[in-house]
mmCIF file with all atom_site columns, C-alpha atoms in Angstrom:
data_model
loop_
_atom_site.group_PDB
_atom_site.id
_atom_site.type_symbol
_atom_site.label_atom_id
_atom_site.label_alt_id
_atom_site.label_comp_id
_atom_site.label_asym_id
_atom_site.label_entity_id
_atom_site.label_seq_id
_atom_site.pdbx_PDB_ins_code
_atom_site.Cartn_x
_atom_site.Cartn_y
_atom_site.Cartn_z
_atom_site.occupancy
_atom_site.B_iso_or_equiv
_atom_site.pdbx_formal_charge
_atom_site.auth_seq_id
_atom_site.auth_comp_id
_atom_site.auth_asym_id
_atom_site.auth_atom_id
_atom_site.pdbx_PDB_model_num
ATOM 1   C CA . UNK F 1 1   ? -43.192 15.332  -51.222 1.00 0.00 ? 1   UNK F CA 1
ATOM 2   C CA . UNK F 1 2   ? -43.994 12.281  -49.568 1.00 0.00 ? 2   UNK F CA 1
ATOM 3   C CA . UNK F 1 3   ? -41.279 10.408  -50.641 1.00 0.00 ? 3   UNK F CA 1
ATOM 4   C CA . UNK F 1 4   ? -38.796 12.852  -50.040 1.00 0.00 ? 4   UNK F CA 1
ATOM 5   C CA . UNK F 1 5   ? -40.098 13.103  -46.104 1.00 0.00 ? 5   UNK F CA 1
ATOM 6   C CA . UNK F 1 6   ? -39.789 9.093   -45.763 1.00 0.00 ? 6   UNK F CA 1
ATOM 7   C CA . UNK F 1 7   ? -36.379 9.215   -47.590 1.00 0.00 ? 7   UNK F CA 1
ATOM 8   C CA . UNK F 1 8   ? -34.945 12.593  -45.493 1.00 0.00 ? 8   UNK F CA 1
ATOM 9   C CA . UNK F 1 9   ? -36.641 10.538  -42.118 1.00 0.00 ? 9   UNK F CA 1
ATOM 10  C CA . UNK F 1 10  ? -34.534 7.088   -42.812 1.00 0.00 ? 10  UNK F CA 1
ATOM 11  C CA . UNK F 1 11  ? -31.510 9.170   -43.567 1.00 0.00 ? 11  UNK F CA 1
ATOM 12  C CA . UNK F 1 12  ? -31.385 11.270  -40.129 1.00 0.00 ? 12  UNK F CA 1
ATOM 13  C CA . UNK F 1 13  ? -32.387 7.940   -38.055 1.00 0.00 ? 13  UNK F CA 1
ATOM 14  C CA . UNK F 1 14  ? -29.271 6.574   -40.548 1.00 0.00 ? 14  UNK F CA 1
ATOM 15  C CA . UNK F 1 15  ? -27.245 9.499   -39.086 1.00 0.00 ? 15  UNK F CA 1
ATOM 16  C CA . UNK F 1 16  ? -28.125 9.392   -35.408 1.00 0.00 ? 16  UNK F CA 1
ATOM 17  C CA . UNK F 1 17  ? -27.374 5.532   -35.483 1.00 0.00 ? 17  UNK F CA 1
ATOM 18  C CA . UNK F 1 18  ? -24.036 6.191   -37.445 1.00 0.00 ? 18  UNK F CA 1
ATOM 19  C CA . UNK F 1 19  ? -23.105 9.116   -34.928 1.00 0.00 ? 19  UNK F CA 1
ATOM 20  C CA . UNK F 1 20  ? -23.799 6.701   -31.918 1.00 0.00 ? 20  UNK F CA 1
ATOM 21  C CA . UNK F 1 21  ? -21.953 3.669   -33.438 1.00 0.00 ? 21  UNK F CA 1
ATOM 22  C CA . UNK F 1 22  ? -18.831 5.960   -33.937 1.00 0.00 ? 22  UNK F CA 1
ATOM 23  C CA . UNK F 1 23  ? -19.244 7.215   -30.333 1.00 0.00 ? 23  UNK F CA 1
ATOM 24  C CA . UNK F 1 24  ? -19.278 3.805   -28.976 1.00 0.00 ? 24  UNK F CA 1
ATOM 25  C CA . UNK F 1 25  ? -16.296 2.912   -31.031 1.00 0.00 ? 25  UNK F CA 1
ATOM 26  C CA . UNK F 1 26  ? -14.356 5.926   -29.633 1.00 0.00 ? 26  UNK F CA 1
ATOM 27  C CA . UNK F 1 27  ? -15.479 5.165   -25.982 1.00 0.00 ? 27  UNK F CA 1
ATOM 28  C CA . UNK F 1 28  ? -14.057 1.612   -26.220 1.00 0.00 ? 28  UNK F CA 1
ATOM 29  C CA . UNK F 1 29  ? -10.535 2.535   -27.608 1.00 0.00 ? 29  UNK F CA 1
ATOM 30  C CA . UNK F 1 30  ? -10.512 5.201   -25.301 1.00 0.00 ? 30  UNK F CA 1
ATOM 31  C CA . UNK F 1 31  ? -10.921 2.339   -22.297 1.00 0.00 ? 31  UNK F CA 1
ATOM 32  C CA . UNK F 1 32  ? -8.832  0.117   -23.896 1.00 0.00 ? 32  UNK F CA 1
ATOM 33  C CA . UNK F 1 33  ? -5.905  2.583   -24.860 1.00 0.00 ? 33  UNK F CA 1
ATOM 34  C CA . UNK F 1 34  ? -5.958  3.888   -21.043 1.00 0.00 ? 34  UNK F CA 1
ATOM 35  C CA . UNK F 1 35  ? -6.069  0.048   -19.481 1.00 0.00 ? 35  UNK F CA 1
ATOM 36  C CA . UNK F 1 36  ? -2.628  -0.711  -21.652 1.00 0.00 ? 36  UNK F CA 1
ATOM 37  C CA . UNK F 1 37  ? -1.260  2.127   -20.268 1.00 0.00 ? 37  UNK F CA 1
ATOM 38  C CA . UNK F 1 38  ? -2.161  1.691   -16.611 1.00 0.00 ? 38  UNK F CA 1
ATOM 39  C CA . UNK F 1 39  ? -0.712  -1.769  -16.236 1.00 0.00 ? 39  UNK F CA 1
ATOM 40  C CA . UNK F 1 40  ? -2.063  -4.921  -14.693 1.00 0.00 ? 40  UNK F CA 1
ATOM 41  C CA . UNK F 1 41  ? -5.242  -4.773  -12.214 1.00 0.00 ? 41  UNK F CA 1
ATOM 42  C CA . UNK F 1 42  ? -3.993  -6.444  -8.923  1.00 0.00 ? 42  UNK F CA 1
ATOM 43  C CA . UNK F 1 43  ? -7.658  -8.333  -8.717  1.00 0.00 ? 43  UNK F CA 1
ATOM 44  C CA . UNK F 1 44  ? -7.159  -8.861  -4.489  1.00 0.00 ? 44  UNK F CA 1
ATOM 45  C CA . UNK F 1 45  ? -7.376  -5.271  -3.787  1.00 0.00 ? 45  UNK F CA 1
ATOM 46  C CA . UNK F 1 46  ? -8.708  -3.737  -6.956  1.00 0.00 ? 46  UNK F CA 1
ATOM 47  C CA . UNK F 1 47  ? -5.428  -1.682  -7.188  1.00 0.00 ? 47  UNK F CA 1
ATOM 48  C CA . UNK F 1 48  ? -4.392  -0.424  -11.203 1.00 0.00 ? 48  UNK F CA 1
ATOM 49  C CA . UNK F 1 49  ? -0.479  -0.394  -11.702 1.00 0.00 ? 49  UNK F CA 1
ATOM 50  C CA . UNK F 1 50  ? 2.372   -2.529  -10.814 1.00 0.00 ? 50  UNK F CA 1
ATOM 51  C CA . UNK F 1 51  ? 1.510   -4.370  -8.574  1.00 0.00 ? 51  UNK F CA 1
ATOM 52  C CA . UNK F 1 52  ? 4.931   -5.817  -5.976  1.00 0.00 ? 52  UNK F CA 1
ATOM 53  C CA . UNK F 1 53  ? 3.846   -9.221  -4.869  1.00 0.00 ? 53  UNK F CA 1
ATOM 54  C CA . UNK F 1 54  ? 7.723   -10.347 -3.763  1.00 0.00 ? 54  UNK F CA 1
ATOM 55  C CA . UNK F 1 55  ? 7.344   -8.403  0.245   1.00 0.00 ? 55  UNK F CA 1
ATOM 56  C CA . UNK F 1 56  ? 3.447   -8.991  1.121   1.00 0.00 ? 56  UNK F CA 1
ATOM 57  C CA . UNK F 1 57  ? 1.061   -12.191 1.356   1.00 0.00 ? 57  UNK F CA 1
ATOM 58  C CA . UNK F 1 58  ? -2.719  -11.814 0.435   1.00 0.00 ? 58  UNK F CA 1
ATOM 59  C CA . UNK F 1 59  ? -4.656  -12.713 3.411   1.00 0.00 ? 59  UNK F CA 1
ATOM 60  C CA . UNK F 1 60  ? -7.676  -15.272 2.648   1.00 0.00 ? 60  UNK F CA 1
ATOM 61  C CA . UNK F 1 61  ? -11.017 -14.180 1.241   1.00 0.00 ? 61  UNK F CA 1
ATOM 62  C CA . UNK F 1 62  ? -13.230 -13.312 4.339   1.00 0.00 ? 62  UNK F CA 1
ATOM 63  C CA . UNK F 1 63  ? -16.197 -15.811 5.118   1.00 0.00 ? 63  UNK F CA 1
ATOM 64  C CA . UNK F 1 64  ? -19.613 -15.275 4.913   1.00 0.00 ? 64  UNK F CA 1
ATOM 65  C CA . UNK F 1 65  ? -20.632 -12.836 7.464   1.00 0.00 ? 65  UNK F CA 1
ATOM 66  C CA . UNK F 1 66  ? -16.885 -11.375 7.994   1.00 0.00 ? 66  UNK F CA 1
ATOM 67  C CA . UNK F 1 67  ? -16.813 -8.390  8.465   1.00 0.00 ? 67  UNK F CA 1
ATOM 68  C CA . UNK F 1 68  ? -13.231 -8.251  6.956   1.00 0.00 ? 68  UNK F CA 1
ATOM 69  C CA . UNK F 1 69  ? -11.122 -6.649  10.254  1.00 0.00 ? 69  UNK F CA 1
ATOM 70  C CA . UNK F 1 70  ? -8.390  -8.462  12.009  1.00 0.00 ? 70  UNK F CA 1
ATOM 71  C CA . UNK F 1 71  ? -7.863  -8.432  15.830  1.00 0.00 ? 71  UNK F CA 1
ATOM 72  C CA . UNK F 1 72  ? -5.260  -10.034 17.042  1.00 0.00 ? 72  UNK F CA 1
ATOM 73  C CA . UNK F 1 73  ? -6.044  -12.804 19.073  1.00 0.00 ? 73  UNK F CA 1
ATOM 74  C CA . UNK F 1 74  ? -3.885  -12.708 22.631  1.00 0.00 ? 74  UNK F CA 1
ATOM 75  C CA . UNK F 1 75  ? -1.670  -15.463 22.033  1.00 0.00 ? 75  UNK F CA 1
ATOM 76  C CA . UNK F 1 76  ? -0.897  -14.100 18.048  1.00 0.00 ? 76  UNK F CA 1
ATOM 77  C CA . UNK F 1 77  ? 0.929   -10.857 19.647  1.00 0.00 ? 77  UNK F CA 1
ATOM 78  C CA . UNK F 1 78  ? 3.178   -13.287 21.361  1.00 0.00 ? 78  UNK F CA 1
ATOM 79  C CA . UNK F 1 79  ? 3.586   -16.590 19.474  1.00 0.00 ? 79  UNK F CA 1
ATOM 80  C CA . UNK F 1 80  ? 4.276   -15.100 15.641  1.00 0.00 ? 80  UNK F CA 1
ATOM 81  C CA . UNK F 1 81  ? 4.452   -17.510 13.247  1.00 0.00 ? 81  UNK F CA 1
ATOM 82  C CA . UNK F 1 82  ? 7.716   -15.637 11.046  1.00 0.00 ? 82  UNK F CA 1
ATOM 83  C CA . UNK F 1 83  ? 7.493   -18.269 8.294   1.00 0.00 ? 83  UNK F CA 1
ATOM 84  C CA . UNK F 1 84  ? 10.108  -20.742 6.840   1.00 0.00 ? 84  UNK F CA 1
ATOM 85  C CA . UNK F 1 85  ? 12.772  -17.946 5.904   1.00 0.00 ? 85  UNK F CA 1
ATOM 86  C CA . UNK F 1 86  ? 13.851  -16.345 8.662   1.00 0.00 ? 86  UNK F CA 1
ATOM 87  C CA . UNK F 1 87  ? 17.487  -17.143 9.706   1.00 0.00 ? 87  UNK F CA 1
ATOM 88  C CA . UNK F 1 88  ? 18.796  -19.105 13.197  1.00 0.00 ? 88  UNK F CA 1
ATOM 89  C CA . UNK F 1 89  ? 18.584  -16.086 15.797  1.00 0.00 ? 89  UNK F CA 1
ATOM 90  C CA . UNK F 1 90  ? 16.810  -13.237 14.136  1.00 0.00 ? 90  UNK F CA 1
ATOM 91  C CA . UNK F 1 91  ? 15.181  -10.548 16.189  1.00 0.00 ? 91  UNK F CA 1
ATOM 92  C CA . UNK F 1 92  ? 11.788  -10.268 16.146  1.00 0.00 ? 92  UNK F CA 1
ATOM 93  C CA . UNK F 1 93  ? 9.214   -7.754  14.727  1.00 0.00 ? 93  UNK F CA 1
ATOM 94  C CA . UNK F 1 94  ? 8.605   -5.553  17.273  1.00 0.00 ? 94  UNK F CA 1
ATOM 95  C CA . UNK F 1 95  ? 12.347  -5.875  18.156  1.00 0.00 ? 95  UNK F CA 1
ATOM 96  C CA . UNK F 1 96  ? 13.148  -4.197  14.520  1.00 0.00 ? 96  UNK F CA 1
ATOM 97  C CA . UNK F 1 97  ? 9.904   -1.906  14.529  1.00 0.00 ? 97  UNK F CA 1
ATOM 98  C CA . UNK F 1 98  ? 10.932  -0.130  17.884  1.00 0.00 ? 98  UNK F CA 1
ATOM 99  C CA . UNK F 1 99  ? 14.613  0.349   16.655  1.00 0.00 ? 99  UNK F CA 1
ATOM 100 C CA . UNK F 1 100 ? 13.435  1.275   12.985  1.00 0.00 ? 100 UNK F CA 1
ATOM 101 C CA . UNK F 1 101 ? 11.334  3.832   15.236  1.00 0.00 ? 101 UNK F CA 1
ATOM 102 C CA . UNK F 1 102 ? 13.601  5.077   17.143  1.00 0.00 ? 102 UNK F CA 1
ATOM 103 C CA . UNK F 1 103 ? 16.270  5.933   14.305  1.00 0.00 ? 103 UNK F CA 1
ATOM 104 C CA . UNK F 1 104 ? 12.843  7.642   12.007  1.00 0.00 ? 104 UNK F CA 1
ATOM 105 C CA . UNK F 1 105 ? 11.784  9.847   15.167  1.00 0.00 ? 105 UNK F CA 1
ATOM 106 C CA . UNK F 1 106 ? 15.385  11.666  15.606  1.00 0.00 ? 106 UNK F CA 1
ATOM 107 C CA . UNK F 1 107 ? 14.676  14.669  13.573  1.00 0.00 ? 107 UNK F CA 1
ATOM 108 C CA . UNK F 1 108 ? 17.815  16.129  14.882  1.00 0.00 ? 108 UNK F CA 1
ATOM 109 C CA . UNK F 1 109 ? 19.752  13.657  12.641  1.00 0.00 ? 109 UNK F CA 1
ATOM 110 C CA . UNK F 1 110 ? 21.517  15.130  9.482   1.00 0.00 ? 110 UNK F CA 1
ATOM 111 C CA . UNK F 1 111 ? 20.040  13.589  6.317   1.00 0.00 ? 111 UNK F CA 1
ATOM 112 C CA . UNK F 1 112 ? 23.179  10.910  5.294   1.00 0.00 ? 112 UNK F CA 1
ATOM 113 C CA . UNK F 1 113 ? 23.110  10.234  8.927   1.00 0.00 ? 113 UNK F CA 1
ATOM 114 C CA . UNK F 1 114 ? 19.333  9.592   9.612   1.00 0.00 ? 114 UNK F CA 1
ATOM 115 C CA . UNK F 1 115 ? 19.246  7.551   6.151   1.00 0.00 ? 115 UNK F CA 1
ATOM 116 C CA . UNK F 1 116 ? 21.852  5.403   6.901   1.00 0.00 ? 116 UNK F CA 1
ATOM 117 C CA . UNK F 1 117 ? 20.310  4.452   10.658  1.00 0.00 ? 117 UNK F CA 1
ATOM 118 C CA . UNK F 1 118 ? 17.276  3.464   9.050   1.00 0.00 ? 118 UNK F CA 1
ATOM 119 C CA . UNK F 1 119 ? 18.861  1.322   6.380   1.00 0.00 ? 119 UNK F CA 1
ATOM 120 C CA . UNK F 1 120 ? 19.644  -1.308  8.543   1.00 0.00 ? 120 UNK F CA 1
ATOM 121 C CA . UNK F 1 121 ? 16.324  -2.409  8.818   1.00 0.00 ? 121 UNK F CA 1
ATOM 122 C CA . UNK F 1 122 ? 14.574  -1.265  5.848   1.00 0.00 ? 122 UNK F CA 1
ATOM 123 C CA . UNK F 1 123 ? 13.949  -3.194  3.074   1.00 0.00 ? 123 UNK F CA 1
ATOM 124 C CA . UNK F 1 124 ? 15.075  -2.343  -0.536  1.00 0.00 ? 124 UNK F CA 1
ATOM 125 C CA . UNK F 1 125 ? 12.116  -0.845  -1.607  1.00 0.00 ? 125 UNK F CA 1
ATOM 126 C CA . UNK F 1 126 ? 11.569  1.362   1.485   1.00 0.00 ? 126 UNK F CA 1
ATOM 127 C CA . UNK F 1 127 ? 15.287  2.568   1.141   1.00 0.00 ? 127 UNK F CA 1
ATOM 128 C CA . UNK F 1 128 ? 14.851  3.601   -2.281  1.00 0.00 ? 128 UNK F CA 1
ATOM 129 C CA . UNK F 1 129 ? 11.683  5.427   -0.931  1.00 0.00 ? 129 UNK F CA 1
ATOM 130 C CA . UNK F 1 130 ? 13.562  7.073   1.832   1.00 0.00 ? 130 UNK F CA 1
ATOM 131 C CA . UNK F 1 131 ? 16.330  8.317   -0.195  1.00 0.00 ? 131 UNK F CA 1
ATOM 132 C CA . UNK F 1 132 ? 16.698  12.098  0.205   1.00 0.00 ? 132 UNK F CA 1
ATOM 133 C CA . UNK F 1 133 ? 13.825  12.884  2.966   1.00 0.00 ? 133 UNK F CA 1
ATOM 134 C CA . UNK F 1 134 ? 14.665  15.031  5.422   1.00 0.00 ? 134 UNK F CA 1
ATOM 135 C CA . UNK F 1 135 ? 14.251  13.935  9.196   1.00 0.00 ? 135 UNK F CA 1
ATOM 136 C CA . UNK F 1 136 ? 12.747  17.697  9.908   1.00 0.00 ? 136 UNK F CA 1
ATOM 137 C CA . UNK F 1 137 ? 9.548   16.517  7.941   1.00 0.00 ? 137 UNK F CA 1
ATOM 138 C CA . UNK F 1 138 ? 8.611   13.288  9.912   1.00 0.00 ? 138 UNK F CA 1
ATOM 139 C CA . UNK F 1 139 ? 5.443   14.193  11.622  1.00 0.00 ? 139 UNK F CA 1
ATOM 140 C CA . UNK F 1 140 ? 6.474   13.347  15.313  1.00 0.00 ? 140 UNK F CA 1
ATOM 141 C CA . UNK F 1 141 ? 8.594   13.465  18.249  1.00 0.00 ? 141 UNK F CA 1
ATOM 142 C CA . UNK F 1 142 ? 8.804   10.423  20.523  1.00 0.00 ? 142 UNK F CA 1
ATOM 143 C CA . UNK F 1 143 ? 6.970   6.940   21.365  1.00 0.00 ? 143 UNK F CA 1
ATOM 144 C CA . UNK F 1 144 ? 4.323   7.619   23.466  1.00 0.00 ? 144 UNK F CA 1
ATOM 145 C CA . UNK F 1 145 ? 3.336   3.863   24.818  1.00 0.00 ? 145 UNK F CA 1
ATOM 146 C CA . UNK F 1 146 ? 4.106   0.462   23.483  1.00 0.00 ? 146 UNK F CA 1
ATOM 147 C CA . UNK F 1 147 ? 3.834   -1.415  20.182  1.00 0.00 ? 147 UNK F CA 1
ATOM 148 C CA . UNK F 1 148 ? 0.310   -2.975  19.144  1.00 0.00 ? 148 UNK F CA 1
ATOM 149 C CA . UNK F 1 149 ? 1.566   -6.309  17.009  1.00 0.00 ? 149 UNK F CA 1
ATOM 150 C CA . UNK F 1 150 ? -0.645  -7.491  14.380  1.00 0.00 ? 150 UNK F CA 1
ATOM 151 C CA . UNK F 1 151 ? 0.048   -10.582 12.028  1.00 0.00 ? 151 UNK F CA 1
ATOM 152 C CA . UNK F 1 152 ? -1.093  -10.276 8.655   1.00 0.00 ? 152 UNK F CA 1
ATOM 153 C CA . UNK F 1 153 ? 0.021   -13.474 7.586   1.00 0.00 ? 153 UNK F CA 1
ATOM 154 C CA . UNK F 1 154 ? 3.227   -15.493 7.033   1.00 0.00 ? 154 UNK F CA 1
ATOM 155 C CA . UNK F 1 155 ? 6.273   -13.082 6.765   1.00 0.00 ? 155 UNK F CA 1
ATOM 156 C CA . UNK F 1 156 ? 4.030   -9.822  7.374   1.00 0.00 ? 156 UNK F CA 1
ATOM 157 C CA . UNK F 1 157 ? 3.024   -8.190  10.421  1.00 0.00 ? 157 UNK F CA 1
ATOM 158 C CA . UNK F 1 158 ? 1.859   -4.566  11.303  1.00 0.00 ? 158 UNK F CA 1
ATOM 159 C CA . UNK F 1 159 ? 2.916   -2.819  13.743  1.00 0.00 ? 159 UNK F CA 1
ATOM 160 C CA . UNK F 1 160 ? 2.434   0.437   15.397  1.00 0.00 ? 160 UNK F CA 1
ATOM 161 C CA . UNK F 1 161 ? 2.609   2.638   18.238  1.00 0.00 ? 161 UNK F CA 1
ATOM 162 C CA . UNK F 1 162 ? 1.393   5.569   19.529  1.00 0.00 ? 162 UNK F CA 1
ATOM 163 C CA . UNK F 1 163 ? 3.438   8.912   19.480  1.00 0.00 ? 163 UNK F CA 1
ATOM 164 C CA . UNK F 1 164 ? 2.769   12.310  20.365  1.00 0.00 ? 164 UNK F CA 1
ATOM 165 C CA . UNK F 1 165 ? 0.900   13.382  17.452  1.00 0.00 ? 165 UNK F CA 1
ATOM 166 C CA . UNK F 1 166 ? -0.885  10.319  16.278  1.00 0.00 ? 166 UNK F CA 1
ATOM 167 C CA . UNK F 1 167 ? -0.021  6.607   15.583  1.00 0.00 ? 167 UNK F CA 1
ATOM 168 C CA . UNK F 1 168 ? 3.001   5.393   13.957  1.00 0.00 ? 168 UNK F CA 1
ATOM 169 C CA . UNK F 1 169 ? 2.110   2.442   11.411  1.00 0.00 ? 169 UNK F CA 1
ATOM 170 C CA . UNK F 1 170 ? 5.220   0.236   10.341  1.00 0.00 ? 170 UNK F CA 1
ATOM 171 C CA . UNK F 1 171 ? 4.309   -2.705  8.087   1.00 0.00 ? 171 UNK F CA 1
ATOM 172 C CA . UNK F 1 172 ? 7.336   -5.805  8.415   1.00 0.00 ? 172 UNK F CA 1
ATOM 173 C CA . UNK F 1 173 ? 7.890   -8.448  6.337   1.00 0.00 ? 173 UNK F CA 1
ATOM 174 C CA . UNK F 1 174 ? 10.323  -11.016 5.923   1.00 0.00 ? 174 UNK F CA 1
ATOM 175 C CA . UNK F 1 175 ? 13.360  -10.468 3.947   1.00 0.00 ? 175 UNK F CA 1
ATOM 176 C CA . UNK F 1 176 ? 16.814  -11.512 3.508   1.00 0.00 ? 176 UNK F CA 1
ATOM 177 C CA . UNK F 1 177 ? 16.363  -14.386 6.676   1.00 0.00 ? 177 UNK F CA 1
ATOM 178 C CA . UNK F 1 178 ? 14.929  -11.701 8.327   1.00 0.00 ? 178 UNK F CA 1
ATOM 179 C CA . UNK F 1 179 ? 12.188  -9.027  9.911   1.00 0.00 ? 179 UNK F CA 1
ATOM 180 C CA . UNK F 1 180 ? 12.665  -6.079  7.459   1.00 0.00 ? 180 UNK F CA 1
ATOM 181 C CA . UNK F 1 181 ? 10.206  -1.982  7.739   1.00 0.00 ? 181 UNK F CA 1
ATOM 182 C CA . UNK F 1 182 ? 8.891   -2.250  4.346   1.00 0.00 ? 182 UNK F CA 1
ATOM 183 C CA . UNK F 1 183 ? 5.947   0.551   5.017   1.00 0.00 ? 183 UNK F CA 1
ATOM 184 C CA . UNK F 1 184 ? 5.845   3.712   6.837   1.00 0.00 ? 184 UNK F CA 1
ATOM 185 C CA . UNK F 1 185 ? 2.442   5.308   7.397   1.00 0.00 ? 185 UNK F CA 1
ATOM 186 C CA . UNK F 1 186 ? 1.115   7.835   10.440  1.00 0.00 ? 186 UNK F CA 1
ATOM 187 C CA . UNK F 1 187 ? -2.531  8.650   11.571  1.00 0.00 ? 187 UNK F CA 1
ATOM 188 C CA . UNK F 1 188 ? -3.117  12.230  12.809  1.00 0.00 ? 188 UNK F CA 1
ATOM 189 C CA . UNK F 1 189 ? -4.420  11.247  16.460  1.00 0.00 ? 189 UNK F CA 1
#
């Protein structure tokens, strides 16, 4: 009876160690079937999918102590560095954010109309993002005060201003020889 205890005990510790081998297998196909699938890992911000690297720069890893936000200094709002490929007399950001702006606050636009307005200085990708919205949905009115300009590096700045129901964020980069909306965002104020 003895034997059969010792033989029934090395076959259930057999069992458990099979059962959690074959979990661990299914675990790791499981992670590597879904990391296939989701694309590359864009390692700067930790972002999973495609990742579009041809309309933004990566800004610098922060030094020690950094705490990683970036204030524009007084003389970067005025002296932007646009990079080597912008063309002879291109306007400048906040030039193209305030008229991007002011074309993506007239709700009382048709659709076509409002579209094409903004076209001029969207980029490609934004375009294609912009095709088919309604003006009725865009979450504000009118420009409350001026634009805040902050360089994120060479070819990108940010830019917003306030409007009457929150902050208008418009992210510009460099594009065809020049300033180009690339990003729309809004913060509830």
């Amino acid at each position: 009876m003895r034997r059969v205890l010792q033989i029934l005990g090395t076959a259930a510790l057999r069992s458990r160690i099979g059962i959690a081998l074959v979990l661990v297998i299914v675990v790791l196909a499981v992670v590597g079937v879904a990391r296939v699938f989701s694309g590359p890992e864009d390692v700067r911000t930790g972002a999973v999918g495609p990742v579009d690297t041809s309309t933004a720069t990566s800004a610098a890893a922060p030094k020690e102590g950094d705490d990683g936000v970036v204030e524009p200094s007084p003389e970067s709002s005025t002296a932007l560095d646009p990079g080597p490929s912008l063309s002879p007399g291109a306007r400048r950001p906040e030039t193209v954010a305030e008229a991007f702006a002011g074309d993506w606050l007239d709700r009382t636009a048709k659709a076509d109309a409002w579209y094409e307005a903004l076209l001029i200085n969207s980029t490609p990708t934004l375009a294609a993002k912009l095709k088919g919205v309604d003006p009725v949905v865009v979450p504000a009115d009118r420009l409350t005060g001026p634009a805040t300009v902050v360089p994120r590096g060479s070819g990108l700045v940010e830019v917003s201003y306030p409007v009457d129901s929150g902050t208008l964020l418009l992210r510009l980069v460099v594009g065809e020889g020049r300033w180009l909306v690339d990003g729309v965002d809004w913060e509830r104020g």
